[in-house]
Amino acid sequence: MPDSESMKSRHILPNYRIAVVGSGAVGCYYGGKLAQYGRDVHFLMRSDLEHVRKRGLKILSKQGDFHLQKVNAYATTEEIGPVDLVLIAMKATANEALDTLIPPLLKADGSTMLMTLQNGLGNEEYLAERFGAENVLGGLCFVCLNRIEPGVIHHIGHGKIEMGEYSGLPLPRTWEIQGDFKRCGVVCSVSPDLGLAHWRKLVWNVPFNGLAIAAGGIDVGQILADEDLLYLTRGLMHEVIAIAKKLGHEIPVSFAEKNIENTKPMGAYLPSSVIDYLEGREVEIEPIWGEPLRIGFNAGAEVGRLEMLYHLIRRLVVRRQRDED
Amino acid sequence: MPDSESMKSRHILPNYRIAVVGSGAVGCYYGGKLAQYGRDVHFLMRSDLEHVRKRGLKILSKQGDFHLQKVNAYATTEEIGPVDLVLIAMKATANEALDTLIPPLLKADGSTMLMTLQNGLGNEEYLAERFGAENVLGGLCFVCLNRIEPGVIHHIGHGKIEMGEYSGLPLPRTWEIQGDFKRCGVVCSVSPDLGLAHWRKLVWNVPFNGLAIAAGGIDVGQILADEDLLYLTRGLMHEVIAIAKKLGHEIPVSFAEKNIENTKPMGAYLPSSVIDYLEGREVEIEPIWGEPLRIGFNAGAEVGRLEMLYHLIRRLVVRRQRDED
């Protein structure tokens, strides 16, 4: 690992500008932590803009509540201008908006880093195709958050970010960002293999987000308490692990059981996709189930369970949207 | 094919006694057809017993309504006594009752034939284990029926029985029964391979009964009209065909598409399991999904789609039963 003091002088820190694009629970929480520690954070906001400009941002957390009185909140990325690091925390279903939101944030020297904090597969690829793979990073968030009212985020638990370079092994900048996030109280690790990290996260997300929606909107405790859904949870986890293996990502089979054990203390936790589903918001179907299904199918893996789950969820969400229209 | 005249004299016809065990829609319809043509049919009845004794049995059908004024209806199989042929048309979920219902119907010479008209897999095996494989026949019913009130059956369409010997190739008696059923207006064929016939029927039953329940109780027209459910229908059909192949039953892949085409004219048809589900009656989960899943799994076939479907249905039905308790 490089010496962090020398990196600091050679690299982006300490005065780097950060933009947060998509200021929902994830964007506000992590951007808020960085701003709390004096980092130069600029939030692109939509519905909460006026509220946050007037009253700031509140994070309620067992680790300590905090209130940012003055927040740099903007309606457009043109007002923010070029930055060193963009944290992308929009719903992945709205990725098309990035085509116009990102360019005003890019520095002329091409050094702006784009770190997607979004769920599932396909987001790094989306950015890489449009803005160049070399500046894309992924940050996998293991965190339970809820936006409970405008400008107020409830941090329920966890909070780790597992970050990595889209195009390969970690670079000095990767460690540098990790170090700075840690100084701001964000638990954070660097992954040498972002693809593997994504598939490990999917081992949990595919069954728990998926079955909770397919069963009509239930919590993880209800999944664990139902012998049929618990059986399907294991089947889906093993299927995801086998797809990952086909792609060259080794995940031990015991990781499934470990995930189930780790879920027990969560109790009646509702995964974010389930809340989106229940509250009539868009659900990130493609990144969490569609992309893994297509990638697994193309790799020649067994994908029957994932196929059933994807289409049952897709039907429920499509039908709900049709009912609303 | 043997000469049917010589069979008639050598074998059971024309004065054979028939018992119908389980007088729901299937038992009343086929037993009724045989009785209409003068066959010596004896019905074991439960809820409809008094009604049928007083008012007889009515079959409403596009092929011609008919009313049997006088029906041999009984409360016990002891009252019926030994017969030549037992038609078993109970819900497969109640198979344990056969342990006591069948013995009074068996002739001392061991020649009583037991033909199960029940759905799915495992019913011939159940009879064979208890009463000897050599007298067990299967009759697969391709028919749309509804019991609309006590003693009144609505024949909506189709009606064919595909019959075969459990223990191997057709015997003279198999052709003989077929011939007699045909004389009574029952469209009927003899299958040289009952196992294959079952798996061919499952190609339709697994997805259409299954998805209709898993989607909350919809009809086959709604499945065909939904692109996600239609996709899953094909996936499930192909999985069932591949399981059958592992077991040595060759079903062409084109059979899936043919089944989908044949379903289109059915319109808003609700498969029997779905009506059972919607009306709070027991659903034949094990014969239609559980047994095929276990058999496929043990044969080393891919069973992911079937596994998802089985456990999602099982959960819905178990939950409903729990809600009722």
XYZ file of C-alpha atoms in Angstrom, chain A residues 211 215 218 226-229 231-232 235-236 239 302-305 307-309 311-312 314-315 318-319 322, chain B residues 211 215 218 226-229 231-232 235-236 239 302-305 307-309 311-312 314-315 318-319 322:
52
model
C -38.471 -12.768 -2.776
C -44.163 -12.412 -2.086
C -42.596 -8.581 3.016
C -41.133 -19.167 5.988
C -39.723 -22.590 5.157
C -40.552 -22.306 1.451
C -39.047 -18.848 1.022
C -35.539 -22.858 0.738
C -35.778 -20.581 -2.302
C -31.505 -22.053 -4.045
C -31.158 -18.548 -5.456
C -27.501 -20.233 -8.351
C -28.221 -22.466 -14.915
C -30.474 -19.454 -14.449
C -33.943 -20.990 -13.931
C -34.530 -19.561 -10.454
C -35.438 -16.207 -14.580
C -38.571 -16.995 -12.569
C -37.813 -14.292 -10.018
C -40.149 -12.157 -14.636
C -42.446 -12.465 -11.620
C -41.148 -7.494 -13.596
C -44.772 -8.485 -14.034
C -45.269 -3.448 -14.738
C -48.809 -4.314 -13.662
C -50.223 0.052 -15.589
C -48.435 -19.624 -12.872
C -49.913 -14.905 -9.954
C -55.710 -15.704 -12.915
C -48.681 -11.154 -20.174
C -45.247 -11.164 -21.793
C -43.454 -12.118 -18.575
C -45.786 -14.992 -17.718
C -41.917 -16.231 -21.164
C -42.033 -18.245 -17.945
C -39.257 -21.769 -19.784
C -41.233 -24.126 -17.544
C -37.698 -27.532 -18.268
C -32.216 -28.675 -14.108
C -35.221 -27.939 -11.907
C -34.754 -24.289 -10.919
C -37.997 -23.006 -12.468
C -38.468 -25.394 -7.653
C -39.408 -21.711 -7.608
C -42.950 -22.439 -8.740
C -42.338 -23.360 -3.246
C -44.149 -20.150 -4.191
C -46.839 -24.131 -1.508
C -46.293 -20.966 0.486
C -50.015 -23.003 3.310
C -50.437 -19.349 4.233
C -53.039 -20.883 8.191
